[in-house]
Short mmCIF file of C-alpha atoms in Angstrom, two decimals:
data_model
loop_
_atom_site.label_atom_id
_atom_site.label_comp_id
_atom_site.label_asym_id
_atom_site.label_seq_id
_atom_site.Cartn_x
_atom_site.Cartn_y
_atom_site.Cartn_z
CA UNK A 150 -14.56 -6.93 4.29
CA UNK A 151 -17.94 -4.51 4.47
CA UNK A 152 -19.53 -4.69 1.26
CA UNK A 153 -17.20 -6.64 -1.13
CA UNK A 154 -17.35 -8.92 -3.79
CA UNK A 155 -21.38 -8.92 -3.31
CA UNK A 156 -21.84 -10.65 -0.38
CA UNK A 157 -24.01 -7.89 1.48
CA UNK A 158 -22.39 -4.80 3.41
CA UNK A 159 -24.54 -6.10 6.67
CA UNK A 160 -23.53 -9.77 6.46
CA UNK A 161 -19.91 -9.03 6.68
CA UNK A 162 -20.41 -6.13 9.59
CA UNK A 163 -22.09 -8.35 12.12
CA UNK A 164 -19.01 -10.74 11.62
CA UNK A 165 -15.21 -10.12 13.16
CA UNK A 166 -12.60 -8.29 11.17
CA UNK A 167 -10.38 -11.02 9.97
CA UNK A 168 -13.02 -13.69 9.55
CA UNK A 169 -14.76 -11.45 6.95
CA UNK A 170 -11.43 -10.54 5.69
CA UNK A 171 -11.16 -14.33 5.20
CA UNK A 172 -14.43 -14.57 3.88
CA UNK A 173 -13.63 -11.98 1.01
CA UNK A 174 -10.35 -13.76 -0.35
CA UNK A 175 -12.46 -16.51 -0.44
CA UNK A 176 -15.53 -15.27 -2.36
CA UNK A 177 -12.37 -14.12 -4.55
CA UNK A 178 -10.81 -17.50 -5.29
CA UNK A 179 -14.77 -18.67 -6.14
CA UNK A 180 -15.42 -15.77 -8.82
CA UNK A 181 -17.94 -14.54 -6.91
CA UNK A 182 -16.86 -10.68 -7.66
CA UNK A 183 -18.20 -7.87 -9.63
CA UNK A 184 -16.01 -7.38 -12.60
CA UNK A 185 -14.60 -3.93 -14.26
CA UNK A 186 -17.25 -2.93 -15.99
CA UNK A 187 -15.09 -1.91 -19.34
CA UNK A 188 -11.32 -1.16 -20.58
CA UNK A 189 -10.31 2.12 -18.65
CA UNK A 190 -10.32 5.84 -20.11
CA UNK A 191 -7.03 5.93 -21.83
CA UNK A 192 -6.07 9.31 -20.19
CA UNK A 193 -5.27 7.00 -17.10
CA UNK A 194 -2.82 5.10 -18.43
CA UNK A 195 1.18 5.97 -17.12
CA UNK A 196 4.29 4.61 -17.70
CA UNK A 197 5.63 4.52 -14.31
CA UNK A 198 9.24 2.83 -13.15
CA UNK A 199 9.18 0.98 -16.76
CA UNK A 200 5.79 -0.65 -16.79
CA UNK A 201 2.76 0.58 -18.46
CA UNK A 202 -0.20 0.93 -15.68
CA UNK A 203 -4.11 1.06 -17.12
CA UNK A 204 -5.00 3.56 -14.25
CA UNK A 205 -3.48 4.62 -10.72
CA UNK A 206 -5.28 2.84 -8.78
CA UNK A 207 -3.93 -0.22 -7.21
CA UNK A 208 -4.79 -2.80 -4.20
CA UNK A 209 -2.48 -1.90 -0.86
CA UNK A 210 -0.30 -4.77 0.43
CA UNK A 211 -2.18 -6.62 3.62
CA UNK A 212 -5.54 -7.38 1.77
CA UNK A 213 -3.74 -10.58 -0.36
CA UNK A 214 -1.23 -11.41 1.90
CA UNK A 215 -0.25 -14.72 0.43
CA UNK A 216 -0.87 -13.51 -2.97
CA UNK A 217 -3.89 -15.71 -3.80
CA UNK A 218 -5.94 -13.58 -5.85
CA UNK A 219 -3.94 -11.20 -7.71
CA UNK A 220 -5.90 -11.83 -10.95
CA UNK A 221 -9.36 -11.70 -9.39
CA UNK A 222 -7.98 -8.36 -7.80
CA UNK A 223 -7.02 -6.95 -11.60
CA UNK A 224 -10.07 -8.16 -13.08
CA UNK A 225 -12.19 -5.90 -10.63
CA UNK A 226 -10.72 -2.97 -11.90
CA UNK A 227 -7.62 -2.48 -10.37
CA UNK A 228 -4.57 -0.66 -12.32
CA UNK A 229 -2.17 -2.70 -9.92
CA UNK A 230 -1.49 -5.29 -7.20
CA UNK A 231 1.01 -5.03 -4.14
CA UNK A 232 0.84 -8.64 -2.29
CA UNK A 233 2.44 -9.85 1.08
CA UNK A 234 3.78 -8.34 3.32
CA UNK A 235 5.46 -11.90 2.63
CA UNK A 236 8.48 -12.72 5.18
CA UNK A 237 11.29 -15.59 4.73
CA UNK A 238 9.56 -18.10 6.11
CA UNK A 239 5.75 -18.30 7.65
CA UNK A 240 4.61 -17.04 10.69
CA UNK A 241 1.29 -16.51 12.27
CA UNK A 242 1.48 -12.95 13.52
CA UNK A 243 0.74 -11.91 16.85
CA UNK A 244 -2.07 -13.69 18.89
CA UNK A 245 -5.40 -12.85 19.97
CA UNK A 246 -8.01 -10.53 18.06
CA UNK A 247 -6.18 -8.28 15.55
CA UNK A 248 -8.20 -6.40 13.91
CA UNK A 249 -10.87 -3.80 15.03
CA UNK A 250 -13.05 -1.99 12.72
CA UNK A 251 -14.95 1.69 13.62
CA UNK A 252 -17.77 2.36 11.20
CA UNK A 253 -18.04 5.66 13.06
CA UNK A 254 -14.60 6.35 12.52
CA UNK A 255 -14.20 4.52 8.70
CA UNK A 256 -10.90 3.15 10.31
CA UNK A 257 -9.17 -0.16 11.38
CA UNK A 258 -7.00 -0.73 13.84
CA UNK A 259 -4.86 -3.70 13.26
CA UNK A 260 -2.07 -5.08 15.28
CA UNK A 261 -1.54 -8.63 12.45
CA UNK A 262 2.26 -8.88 12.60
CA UNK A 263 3.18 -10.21 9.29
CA UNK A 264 1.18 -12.89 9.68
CA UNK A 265 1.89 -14.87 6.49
CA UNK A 266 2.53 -18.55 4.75
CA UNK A 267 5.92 -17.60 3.63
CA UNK A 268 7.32 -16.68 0.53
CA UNK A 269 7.88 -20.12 -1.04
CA UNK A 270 4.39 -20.36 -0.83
CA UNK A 271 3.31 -17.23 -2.67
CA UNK A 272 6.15 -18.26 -5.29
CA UNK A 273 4.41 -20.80 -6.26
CA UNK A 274 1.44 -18.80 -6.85
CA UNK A 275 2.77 -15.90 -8.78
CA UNK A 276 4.84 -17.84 -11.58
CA UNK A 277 2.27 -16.65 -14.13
CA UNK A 278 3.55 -12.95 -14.78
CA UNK A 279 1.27 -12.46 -17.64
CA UNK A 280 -1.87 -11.66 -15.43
CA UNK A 281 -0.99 -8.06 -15.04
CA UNK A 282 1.47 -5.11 -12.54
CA UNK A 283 1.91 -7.10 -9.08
CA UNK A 284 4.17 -5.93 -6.95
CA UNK A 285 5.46 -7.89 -3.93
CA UNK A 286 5.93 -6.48 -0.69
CA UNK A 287 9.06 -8.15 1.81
CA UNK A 288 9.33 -7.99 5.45
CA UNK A 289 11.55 -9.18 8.09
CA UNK A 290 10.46 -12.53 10.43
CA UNK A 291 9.38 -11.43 13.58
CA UNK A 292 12.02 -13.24 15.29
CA UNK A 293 15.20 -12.75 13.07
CA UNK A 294 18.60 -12.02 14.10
CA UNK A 295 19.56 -10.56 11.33
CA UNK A 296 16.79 -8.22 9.37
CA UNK A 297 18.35 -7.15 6.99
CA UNK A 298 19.50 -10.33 5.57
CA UNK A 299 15.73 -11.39 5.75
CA UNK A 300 15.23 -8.33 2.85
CA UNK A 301 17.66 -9.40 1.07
CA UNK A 302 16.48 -12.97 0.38
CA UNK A 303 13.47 -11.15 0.09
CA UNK A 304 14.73 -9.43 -3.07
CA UNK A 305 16.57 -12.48 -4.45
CA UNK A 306 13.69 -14.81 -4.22
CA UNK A 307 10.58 -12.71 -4.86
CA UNK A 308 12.24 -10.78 -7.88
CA UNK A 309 11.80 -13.35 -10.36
CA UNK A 310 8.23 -12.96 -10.15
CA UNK A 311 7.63 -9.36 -9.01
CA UNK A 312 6.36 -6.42 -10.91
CA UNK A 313 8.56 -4.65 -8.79
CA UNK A 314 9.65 -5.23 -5.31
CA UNK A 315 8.30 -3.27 -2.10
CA UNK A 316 10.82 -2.76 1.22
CA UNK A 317 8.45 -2.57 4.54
CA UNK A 318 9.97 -1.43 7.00
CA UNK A 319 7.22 0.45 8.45
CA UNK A 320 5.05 -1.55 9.99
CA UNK A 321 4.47 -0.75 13.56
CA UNK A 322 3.19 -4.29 14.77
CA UNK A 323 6.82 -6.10 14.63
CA UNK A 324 8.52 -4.78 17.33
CA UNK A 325 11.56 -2.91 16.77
CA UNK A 326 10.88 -3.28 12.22
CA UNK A 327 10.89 1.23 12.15
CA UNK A 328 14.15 1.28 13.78
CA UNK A 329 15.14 0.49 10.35
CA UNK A 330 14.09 3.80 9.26
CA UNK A 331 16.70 5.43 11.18
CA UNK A 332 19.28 7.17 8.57
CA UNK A 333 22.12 4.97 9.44
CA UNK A 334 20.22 1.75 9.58
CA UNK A 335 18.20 3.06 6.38
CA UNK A 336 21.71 3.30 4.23
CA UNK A 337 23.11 0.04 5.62
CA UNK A 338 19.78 -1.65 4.60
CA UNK A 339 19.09 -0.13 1.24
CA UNK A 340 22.85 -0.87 0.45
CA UNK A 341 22.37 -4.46 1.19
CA UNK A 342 19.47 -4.80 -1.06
CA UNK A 343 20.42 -2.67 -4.13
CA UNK A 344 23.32 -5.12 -4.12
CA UNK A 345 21.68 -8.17 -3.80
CA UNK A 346 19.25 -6.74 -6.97
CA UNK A 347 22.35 -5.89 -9.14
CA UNK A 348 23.12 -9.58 -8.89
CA UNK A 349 20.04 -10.89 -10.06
CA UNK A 350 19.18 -11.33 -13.59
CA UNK A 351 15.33 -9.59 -13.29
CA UNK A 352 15.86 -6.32 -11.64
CA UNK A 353 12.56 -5.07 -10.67
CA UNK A 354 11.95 -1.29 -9.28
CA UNK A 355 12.85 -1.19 -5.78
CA UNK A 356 10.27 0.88 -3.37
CA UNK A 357 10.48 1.72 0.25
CA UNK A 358 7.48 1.90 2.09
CA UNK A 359 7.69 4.69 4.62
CA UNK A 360 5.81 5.48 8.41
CA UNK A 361 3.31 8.47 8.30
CA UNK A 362 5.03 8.90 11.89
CA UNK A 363 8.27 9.63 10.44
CA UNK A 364 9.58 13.22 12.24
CA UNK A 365 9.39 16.10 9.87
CA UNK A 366 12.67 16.94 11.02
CA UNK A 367 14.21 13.36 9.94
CA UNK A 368 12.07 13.42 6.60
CA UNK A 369 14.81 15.13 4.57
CA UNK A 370 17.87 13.27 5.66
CA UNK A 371 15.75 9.93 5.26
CA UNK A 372 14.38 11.13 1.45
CA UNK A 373 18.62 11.98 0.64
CA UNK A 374 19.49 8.54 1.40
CA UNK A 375 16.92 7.14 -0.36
CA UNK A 376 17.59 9.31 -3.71
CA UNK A 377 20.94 8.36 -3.11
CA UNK A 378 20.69 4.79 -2.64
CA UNK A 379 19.33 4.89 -6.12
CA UNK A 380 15.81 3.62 -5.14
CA UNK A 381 13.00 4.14 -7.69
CA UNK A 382 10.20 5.15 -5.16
CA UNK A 383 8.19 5.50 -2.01
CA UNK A 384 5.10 4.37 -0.51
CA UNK A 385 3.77 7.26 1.49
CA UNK A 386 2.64 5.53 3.94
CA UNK A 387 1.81 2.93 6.43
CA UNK A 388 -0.71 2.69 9.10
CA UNK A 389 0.26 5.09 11.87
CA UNK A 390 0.04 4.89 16.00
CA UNK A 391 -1.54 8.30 16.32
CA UNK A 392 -5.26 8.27 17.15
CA UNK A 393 -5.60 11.49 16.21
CA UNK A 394 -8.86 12.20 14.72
CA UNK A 395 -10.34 9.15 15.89
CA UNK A 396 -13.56 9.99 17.80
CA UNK A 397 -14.62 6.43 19.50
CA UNK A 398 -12.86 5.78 23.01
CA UNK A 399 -12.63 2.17 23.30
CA UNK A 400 -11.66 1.60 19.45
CA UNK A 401 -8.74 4.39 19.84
CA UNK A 402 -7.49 2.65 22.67
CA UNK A 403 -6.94 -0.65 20.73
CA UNK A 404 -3.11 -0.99 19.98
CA UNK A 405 -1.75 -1.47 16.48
CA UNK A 406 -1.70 0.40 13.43
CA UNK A 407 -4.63 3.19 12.37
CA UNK A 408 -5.98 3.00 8.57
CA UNK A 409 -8.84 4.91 6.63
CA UNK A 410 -10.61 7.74 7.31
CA UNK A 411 -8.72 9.38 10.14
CA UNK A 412 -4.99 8.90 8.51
CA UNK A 413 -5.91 10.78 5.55
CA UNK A 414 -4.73 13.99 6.54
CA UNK A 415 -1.42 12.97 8.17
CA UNK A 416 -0.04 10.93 5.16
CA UNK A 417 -1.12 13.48 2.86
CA UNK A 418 0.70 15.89 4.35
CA UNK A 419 3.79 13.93 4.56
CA UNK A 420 3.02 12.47 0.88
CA UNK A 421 3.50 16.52 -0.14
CA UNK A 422 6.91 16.92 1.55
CA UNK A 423 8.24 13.86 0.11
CA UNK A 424 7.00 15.26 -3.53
CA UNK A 425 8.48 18.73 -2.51
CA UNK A 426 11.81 17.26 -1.02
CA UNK A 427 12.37 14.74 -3.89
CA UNK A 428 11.29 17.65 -6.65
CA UNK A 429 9.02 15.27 -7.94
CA UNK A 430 11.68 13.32 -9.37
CA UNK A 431 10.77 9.97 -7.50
CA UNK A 432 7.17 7.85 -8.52
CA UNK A 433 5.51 8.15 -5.10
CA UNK A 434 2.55 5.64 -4.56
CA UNK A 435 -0.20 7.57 -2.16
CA UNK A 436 -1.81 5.48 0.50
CA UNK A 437 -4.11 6.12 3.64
CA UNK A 438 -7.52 7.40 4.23
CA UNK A 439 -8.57 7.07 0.45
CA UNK A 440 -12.20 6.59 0.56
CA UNK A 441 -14.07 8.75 -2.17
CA UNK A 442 -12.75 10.14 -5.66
CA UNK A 443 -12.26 13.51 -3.98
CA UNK A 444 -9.77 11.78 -1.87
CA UNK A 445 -8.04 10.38 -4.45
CA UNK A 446 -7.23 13.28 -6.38
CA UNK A 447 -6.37 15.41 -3.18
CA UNK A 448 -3.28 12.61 -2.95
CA UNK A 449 -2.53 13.04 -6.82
CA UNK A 450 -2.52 16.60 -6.46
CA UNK A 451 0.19 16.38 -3.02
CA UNK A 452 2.90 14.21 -5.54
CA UNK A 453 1.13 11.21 -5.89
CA UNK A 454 1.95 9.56 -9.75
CA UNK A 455 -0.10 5.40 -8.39
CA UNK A 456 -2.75 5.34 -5.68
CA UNK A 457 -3.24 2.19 -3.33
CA UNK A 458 -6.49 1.12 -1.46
CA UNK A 459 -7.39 -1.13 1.21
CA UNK A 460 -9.43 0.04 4.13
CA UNK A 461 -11.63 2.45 2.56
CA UNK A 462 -13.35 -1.11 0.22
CA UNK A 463 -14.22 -1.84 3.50
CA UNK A 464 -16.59 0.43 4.30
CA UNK A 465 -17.34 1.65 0.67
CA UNK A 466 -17.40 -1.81 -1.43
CA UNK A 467 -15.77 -2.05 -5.05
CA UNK A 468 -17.67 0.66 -6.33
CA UNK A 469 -15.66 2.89 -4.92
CA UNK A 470 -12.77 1.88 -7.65
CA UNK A 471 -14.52 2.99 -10.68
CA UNK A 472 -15.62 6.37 -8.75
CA UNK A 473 -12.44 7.50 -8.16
CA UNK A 474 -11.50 7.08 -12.22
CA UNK A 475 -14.48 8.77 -12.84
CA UNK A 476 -13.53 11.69 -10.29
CA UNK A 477 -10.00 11.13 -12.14
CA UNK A 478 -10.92 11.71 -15.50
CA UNK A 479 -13.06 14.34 -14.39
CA UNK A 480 -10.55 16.22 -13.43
CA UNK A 481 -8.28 15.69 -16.47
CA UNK A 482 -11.52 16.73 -19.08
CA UNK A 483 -11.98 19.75 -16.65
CA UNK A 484 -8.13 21.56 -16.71
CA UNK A 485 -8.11 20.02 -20.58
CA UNK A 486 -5.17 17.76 -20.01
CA UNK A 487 -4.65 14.38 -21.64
CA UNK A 488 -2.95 12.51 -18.95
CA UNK A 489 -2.44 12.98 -14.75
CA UNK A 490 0.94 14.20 -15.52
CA UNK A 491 -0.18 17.64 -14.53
CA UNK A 492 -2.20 17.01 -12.14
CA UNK A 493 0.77 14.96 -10.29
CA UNK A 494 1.78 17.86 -7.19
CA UNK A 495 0.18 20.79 -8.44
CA UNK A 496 -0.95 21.65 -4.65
CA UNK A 497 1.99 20.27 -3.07
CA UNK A 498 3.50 23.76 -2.31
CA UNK A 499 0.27 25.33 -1.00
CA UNK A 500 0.76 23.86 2.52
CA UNK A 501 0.27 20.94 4.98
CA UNK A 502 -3.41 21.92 5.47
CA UNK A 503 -4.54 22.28 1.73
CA UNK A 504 -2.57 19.23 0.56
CA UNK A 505 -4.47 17.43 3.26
CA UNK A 506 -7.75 18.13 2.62
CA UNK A 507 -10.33 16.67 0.70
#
């Protein structure tokens, strides 16, 4: 990480990706982190699928993987917490270097692969539920034959101690995980898991965390199954394979999945056809390419109701958390409103260019 926890922006650049990624949980788990510097402005506060958030702005899935520093992570500022992607049982992810950073660009590339200690580990870890809004995100094992039963021991194991529960099927660095997104597949898998959450005695919010690569033409079949299916929201949206907008050769030819900068545009644009398709009826948690408070409030105004962050720390440190409230409240003190509430999609309809813009 580029600039976190106070360990010096140019320290952490002349290392690789994942050993400064390493680097940062650890600085994490030894306090040495700049704190919130106060109780949040009240007008950021929601109520969102039953639980009361202190502001929108939360940490993305893939920074705490095995859900080691969910506190730290709250105590910096953050509204909310989404760790894993956590699969059945460990696995180290693909091999090789797997992460690629473009300070040019403000992106990462990342091809990982759910690499993760499994969820009895993280278990363990997250049996204190007092510390705050973490949400768990489940995946499938790399090398299941059967995927869908993988999600739903997801859901029975992690939803004792889950804020509410995150469905990833969108990853694009286990082969064959987005076929799941297909509408048939889609119903068969978010039957399978509603059920297996009816049976349980917590029943967190169920999310599904969507590809920004999605067709537009299969968006509106794939949002009907989800209202259908009863699910309480959606994560728009993964990292994407387009290198669109990506101006350095050799980074864009890197395989994996695209975050920061350069994604902005395409999962804001999607983010505003999911608000427009679901009426804004369904929380929707904005992610990709968030990297100033302008940014922030362009995805609030396409239908976002939470925010999530990951890359953009990595090139703008943890002071980029308390700009975007400021940005935030900014905005509420400036169209006289008391909460985001109207803010939440009010330039949704204006088109696929002005939603993503910032």
């Amino acid at each position: 990480m580029s600039g976190l926890f106070g360990l010096g922006q140019a320290l952490l650049q002349a290392i690789d990706p994942e050993s400064a990624h390493d680097i940062a949980i650890k600085s994490l788990e030894l306090g040495l982190y700049p704190r919130a510097e106060g109780p949040d402005d009240r007008r950021l506060a929601q109520t969102v699928l039953g639980l009361d958030f202190p502001n929108p702005v939360g940490m993305a899935a893939g920074f705490d993987k095995n859900a080691h520093v969910p506190r730290q992570l709250l105590a910096m500022g953050f509204g909310f917490v989404e760790v894993g992607t956590l699969t059945p049982l460990g696995q180290s992810g693909n091999s090789g270097t797997r992460i690629f950073r473009s300070a040019r660009d403000h992106a990462i590339i990342n091809r990982l692969g759910f690499n993760n200690e499994g969820q009895a580990a993280a278990l363990a870890r997250l049996q204190d539920r007092t510390q705050g809004i973490v949400g768990v995100n489940v995946g499938a094992g790399r090398d299941s034959e059967d995927r869908i039963a993988d999600y739903v021991t997801g859901i029975e194991r992690m939803a004792q101690v889950a804020s509410y529960l995150t469905v990833n099927i969108s990853s694009p660095n286990t082969p064959g995980l987005r076929d799941l997104q297909a509408p048939a597949a889609l119903d068969a898998l978010l039957k399978r898991v509603r059920a297996a959450r009816r049976a349980l005695p917590h029943k967190p919010p169920l999310l599904v965390k969507l590809a920004p690569d999605l067709p537009d033409a299969d968006l509106p079949e794939v949002v009907a199954i989800i209202l259908a299916r009863g699910i309480d929201g959606i994560i728009v949206s993964n990292t994407t394979l387009s290198r669109e907008g990506v101006d350095t050769l050799a980074f864009a030819r890197e395989s994996g999945g695209l975050s920061g900068r350069p994604l902005f545009a395409r999962s804001t644009r999607m983010l505003a056809r999911v608000y427009q398709l679901t009426q804004g009826k369904l929380p929707l948690i904005g992610v990709g390419g968030i990297d100033s408070g302008e940014a922030a409030l362009a995805k609030i105004e396409a239908g976002a109701t939470l925010l999530q962050l990951y890359t953009g720390l990595v090139f703008e440190g943890p002071a980029l958390i308390g700009r975007i409230k400021r940005v935030l409240v900014d905005a509420m003190a400036k169209g006289g409103f008391a909460t985001l509430a109207p803010l939440i999609g009010q330039r949704a309809g204006e088109g696929s260019e002005t939603a993503g813009s910032a």
